[in-house]
PDB file of C-alpha atoms and ligand atoms in Angstrom:
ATOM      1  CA  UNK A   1       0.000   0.000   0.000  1.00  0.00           C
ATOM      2  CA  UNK A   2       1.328   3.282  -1.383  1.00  0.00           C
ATOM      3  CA  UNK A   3       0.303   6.422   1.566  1.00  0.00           C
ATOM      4  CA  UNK A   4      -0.285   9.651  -0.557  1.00  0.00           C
ATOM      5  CA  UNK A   5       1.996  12.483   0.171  1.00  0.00           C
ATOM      6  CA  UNK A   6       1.332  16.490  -0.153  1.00  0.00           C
ATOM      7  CA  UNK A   7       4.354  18.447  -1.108  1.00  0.00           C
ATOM      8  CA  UNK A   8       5.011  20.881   1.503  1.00  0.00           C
ATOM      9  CA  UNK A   9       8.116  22.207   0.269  1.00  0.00           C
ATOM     10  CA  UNK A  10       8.967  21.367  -3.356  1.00  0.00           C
ATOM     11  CA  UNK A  11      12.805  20.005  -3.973  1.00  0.00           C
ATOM     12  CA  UNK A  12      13.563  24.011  -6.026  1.00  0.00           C
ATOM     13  CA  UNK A  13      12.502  25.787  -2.804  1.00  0.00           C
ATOM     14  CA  UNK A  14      14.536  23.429  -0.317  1.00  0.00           C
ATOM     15  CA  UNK A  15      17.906  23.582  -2.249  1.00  0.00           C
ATOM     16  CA  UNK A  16      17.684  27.054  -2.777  1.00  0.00           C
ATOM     17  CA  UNK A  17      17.109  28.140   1.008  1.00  0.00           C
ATOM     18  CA  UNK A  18      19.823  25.617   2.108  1.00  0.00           C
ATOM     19  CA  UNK A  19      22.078  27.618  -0.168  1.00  0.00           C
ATOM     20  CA  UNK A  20      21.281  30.763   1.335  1.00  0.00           C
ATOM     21  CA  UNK A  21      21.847  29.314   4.899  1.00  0.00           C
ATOM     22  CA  UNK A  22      24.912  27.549   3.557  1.00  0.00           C
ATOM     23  CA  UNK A  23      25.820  31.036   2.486  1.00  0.00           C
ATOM     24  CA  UNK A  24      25.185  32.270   6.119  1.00  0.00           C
ATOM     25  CA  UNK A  25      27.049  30.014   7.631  1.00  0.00           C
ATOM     26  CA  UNK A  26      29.439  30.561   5.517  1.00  0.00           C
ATOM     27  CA  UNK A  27      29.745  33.923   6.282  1.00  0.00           C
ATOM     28  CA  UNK A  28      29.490  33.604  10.506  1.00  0.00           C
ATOM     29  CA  UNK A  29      32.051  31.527  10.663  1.00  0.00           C
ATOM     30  CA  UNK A  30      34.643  33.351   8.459  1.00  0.00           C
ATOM     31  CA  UNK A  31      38.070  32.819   9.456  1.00  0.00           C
ATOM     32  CA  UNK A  32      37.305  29.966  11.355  1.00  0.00           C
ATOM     33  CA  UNK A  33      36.265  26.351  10.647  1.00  0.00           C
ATOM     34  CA  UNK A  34      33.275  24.612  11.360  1.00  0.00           C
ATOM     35  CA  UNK A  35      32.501  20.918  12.844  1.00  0.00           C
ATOM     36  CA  UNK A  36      29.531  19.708  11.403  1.00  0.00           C
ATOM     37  CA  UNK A  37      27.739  17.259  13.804  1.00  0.00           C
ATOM     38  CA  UNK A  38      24.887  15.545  11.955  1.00  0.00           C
ATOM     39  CA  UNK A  39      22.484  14.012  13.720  1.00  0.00           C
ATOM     40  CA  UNK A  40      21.647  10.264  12.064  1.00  0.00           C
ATOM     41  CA  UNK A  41      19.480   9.362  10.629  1.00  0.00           C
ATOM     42  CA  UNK A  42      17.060  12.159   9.649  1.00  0.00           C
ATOM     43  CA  UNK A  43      20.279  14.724   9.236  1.00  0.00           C
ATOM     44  CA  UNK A  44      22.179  13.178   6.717  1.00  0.00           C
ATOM     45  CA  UNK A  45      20.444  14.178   3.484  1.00  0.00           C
ATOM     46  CA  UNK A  46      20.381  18.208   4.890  1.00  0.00           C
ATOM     47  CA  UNK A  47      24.365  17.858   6.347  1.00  0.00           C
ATOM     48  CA  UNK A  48      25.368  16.818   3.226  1.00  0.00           C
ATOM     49  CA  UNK A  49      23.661  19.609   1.259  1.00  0.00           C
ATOM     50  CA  UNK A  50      24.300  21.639   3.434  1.00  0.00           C
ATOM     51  CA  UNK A  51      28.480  21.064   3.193  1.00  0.00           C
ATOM     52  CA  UNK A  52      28.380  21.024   0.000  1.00  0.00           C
ATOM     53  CA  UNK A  53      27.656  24.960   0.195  1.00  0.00           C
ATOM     54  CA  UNK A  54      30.049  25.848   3.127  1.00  0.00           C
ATOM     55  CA  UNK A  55      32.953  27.594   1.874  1.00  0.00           C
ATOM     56  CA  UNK A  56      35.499  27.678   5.385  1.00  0.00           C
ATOM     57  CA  UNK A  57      37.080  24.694   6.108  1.00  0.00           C
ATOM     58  CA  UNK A  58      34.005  21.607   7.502  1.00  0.00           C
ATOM     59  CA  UNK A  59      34.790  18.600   9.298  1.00  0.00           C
ATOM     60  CA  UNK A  60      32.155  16.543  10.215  1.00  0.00           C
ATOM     61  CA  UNK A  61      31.312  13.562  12.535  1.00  0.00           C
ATOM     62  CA  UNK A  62      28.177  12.048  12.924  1.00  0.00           C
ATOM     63  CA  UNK A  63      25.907  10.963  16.160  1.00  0.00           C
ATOM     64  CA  UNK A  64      22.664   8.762  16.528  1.00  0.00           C
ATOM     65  CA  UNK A  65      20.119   9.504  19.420  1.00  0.00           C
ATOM     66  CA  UNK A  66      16.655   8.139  19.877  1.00  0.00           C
ATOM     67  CA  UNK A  67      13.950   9.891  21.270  1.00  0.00           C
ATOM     68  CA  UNK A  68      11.071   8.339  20.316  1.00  0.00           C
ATOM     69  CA  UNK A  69       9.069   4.874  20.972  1.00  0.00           C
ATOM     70  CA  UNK A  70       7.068   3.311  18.105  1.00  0.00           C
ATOM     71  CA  UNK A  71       4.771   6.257  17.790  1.00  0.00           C
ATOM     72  CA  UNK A  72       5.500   9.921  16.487  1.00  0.00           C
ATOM     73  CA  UNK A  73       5.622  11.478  19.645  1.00  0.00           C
ATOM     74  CA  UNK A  74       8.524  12.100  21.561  1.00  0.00           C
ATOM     75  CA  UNK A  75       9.061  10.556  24.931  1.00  0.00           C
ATOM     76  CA  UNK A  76      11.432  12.717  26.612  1.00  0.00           C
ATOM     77  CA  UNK A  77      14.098   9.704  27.183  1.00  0.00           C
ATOM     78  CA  UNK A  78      16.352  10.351  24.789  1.00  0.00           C
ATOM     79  CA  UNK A  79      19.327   7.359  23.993  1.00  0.00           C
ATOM     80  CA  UNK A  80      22.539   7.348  22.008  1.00  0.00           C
ATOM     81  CA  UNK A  81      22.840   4.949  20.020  1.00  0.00           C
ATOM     82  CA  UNK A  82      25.881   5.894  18.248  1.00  0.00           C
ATOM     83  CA  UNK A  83      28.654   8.393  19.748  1.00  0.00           C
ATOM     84  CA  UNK A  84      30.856  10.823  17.920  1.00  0.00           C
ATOM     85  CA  UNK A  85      33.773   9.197  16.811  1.00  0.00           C
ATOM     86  CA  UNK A  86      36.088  12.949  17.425  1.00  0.00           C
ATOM     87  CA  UNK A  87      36.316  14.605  20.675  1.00  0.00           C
ATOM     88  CA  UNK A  88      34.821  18.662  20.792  1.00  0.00           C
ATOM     89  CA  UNK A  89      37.594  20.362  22.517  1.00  0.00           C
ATOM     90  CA  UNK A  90      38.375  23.755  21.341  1.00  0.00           C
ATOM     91  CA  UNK A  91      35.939  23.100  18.615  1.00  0.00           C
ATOM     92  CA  UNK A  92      33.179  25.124  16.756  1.00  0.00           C
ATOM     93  CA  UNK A  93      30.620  22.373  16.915  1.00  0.00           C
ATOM     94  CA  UNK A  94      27.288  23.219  14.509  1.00  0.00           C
ATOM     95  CA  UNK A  95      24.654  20.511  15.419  1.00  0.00           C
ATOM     96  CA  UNK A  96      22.915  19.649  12.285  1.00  0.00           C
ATOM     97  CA  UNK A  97      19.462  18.132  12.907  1.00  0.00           C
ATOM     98  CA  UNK A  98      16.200  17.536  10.190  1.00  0.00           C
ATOM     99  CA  UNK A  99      13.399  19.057  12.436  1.00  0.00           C
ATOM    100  CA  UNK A 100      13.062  20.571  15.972  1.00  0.00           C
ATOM    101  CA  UNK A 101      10.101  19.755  17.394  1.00  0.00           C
ATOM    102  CA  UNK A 102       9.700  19.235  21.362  1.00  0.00           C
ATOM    103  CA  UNK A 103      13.018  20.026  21.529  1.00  0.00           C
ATOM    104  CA  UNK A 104      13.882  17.464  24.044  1.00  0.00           C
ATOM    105  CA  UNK A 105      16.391  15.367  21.260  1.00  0.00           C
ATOM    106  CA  UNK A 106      18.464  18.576  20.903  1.00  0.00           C
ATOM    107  CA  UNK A 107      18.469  20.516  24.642  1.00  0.00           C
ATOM    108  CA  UNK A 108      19.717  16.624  25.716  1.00  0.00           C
ATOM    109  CA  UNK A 109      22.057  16.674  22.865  1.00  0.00           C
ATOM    110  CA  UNK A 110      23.297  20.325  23.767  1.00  0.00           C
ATOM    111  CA  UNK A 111      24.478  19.390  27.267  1.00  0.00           C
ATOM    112  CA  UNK A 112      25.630  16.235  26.720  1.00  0.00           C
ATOM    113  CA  UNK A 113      28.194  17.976  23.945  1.00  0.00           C
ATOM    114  CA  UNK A 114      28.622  21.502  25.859  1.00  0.00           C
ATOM    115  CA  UNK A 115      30.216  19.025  28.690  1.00  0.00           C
ATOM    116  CA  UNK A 116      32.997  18.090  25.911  1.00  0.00           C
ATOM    117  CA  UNK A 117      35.160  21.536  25.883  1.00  0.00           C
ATOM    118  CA  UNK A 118      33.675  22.773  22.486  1.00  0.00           C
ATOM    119  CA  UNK A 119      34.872  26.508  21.576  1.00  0.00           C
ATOM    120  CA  UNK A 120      31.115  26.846  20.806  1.00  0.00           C
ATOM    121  CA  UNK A 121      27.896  25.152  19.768  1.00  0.00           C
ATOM    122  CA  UNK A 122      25.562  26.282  17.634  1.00  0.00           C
ATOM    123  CA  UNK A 123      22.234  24.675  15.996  1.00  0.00           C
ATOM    124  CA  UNK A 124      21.335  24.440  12.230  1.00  0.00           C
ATOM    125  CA  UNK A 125      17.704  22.644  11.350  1.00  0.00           C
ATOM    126  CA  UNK A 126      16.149  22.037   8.148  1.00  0.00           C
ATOM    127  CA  UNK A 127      12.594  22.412   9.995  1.00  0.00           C
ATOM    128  CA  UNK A 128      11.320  23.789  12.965  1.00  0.00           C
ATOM    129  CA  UNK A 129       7.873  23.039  14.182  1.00  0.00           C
ATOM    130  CA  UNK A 130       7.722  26.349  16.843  1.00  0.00           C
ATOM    131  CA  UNK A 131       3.997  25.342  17.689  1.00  0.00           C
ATOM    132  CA  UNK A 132       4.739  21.841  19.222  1.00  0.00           C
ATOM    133  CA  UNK A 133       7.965  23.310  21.508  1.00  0.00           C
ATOM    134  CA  UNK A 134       8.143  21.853  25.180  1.00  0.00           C
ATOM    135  CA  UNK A 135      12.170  23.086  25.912  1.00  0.00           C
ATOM    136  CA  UNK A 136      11.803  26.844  25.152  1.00  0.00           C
ATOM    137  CA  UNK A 137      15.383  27.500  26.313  1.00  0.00           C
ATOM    138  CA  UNK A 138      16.858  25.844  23.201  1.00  0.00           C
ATOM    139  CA  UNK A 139      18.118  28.593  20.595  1.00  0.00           C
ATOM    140  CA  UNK A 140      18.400  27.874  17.126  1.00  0.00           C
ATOM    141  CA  UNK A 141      20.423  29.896  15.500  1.00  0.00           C
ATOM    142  CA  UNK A 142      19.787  28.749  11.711  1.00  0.00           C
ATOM    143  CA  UNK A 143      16.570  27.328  10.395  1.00  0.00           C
ATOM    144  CA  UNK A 144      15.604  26.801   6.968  1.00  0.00           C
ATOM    145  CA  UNK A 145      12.179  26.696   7.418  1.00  0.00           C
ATOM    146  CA  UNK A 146       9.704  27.305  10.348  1.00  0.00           C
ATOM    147  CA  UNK A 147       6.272  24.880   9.472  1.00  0.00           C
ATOM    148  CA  UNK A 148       3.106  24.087  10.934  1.00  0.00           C
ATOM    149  CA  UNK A 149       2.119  21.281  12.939  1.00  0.00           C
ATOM    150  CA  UNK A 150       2.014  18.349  10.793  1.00  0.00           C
ATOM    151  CA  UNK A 151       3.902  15.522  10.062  1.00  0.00           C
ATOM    152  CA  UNK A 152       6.694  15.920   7.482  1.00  0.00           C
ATOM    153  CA  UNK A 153       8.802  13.146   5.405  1.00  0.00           C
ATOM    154  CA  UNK A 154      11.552  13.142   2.799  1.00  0.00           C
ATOM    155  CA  UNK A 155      14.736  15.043   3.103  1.00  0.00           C
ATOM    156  CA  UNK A 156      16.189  12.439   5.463  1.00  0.00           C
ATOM    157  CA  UNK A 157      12.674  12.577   7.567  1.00  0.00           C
ATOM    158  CA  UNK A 158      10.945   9.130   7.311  1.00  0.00           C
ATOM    159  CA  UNK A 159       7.738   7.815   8.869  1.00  0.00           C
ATOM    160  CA  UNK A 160       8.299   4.104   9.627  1.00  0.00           C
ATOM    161  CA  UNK A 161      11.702   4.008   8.090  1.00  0.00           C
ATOM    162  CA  UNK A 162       9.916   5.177   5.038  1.00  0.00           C
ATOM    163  CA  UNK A 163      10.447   7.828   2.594  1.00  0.00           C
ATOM    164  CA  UNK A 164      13.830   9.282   3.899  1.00  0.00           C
ATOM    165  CA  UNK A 165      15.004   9.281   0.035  1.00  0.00           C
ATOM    166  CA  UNK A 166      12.119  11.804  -1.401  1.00  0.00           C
ATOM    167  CA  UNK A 167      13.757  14.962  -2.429  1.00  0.00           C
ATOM    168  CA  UNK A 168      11.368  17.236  -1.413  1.00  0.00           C
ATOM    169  CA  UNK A 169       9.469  17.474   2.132  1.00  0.00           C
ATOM    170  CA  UNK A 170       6.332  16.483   1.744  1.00  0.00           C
ATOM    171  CA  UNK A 171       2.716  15.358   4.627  1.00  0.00           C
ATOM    172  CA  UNK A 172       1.867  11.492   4.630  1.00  0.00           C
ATOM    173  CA  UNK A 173      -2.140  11.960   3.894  1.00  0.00           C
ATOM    174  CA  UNK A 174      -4.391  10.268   6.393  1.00  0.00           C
TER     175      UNK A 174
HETATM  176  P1  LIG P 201      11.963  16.283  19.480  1.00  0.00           P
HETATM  177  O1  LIG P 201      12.856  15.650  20.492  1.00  0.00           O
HETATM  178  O2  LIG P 201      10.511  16.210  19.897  1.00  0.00           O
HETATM  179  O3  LIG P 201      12.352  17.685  19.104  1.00  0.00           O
HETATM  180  O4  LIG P 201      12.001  15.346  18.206  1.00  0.00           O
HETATM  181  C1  LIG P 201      12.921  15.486  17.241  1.00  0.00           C
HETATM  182  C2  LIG P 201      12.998  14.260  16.378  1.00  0.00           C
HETATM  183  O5  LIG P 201      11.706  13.672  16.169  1.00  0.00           O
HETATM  184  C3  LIG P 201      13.486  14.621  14.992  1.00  0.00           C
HETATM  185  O6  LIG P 201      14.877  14.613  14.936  1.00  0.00           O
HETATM  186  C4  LIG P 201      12.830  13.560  14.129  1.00  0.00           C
HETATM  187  O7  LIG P 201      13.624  12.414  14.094  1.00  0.00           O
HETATM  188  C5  LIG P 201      11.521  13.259  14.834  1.00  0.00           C
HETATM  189  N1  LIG P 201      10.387  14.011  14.246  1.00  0.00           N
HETATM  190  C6  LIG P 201       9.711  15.036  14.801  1.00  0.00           C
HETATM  191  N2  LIG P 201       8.746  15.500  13.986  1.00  0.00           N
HETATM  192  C7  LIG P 201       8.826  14.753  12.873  1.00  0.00           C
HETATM  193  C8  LIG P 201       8.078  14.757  11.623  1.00  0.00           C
HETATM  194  O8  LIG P 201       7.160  15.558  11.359  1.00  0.00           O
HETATM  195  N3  LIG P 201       8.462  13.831  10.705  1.00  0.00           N
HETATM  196  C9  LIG P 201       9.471  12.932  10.927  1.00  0.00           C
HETATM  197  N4  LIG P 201      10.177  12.894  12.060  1.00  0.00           N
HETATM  198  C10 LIG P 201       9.861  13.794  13.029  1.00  0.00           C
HETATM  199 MG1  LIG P 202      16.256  13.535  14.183  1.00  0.00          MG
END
């Protein structure tokens, strides 16, 4: 059975706003160089775009954390699964991560990294779902797009494992 998916966000649209933050980034961290943390498995289609467009010097390392059970909501115990392979210190650590939505995956992730020696951390998100926020106190710094409460696949998002690969973000229709 094939689910029928709205595009939210065609593939044009995506690429050309993850240049502009690319650009951005680019531009903030002049001088400097930039350690790209992507979060697995969601983050790897945006990390990747989104090095490709970074212009100072990128490392990158990659981390898997669960948050959620079965469902789609988030349960607030949040597991790693896989750890960074490089250590932080002295580092300018951007977390790269598909979609913010309680927050709870990324304020764990935050102090679980700041606790590592990192020059600084900042966050970079694909999507941000502002409406559904439980941790207010996490500060993103880039976000490509802000959307409403619905749930989003393709672009590295999946729903059941499914649909990660579609190269546009589009809403599973119920
Ligand atoms: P949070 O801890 O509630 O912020 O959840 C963040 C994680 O939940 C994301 O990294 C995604 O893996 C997953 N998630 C949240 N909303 C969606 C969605 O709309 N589609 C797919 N995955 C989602
Ligand atoms: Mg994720």
């Amino acid at each position: 059975m094939e689910d029928k998916i709205r595009v939210l966000l065609p593939e044009d649209e995506v690429d050309a706003r993850v240049e502009e933050i690319g650009k951005k980034i680019s531009e903030d961290y002049a001088g400097q160089s930039v350690h790209l943390i992507c979060v697995l498995k969601g983050g790897v289609f945006f990390t990747c775009e989104l090095a490709k467009r970074i212009t100072v010097p990128v490392s990158m390392d990659f981390m898997c954390v669960s948050s959620y059970g079965a469902g789609t909501q988030s349960s607030g115990v949040v597991r790693i699964i896989k750890d960074l392979d490089e250590p932080l210190a002295g580092k300018h650590v951007l977390i790269v991560e598909d979609i913010i939505d309680s927050g709870r995956t990324l304020s764990y992730l935050i102090e679980v990294l700041k606790q590592r020696g990192p020059a600084d951390i900042r966050i970079c998100t694909l999507l941000d779902k502002p409406s559904r926020r439980v941790k207010k106190e996490v500060q993103v710094d880039y976000t490509c797009f802000s959307i409403p409460d619905e749930f989003v696949v393709g672009y590295g998002l999946d729903y059941d494992q499914k649909y990660r690969n579609l190269p546009y973000i589009g809403v599973v229709e119920v």
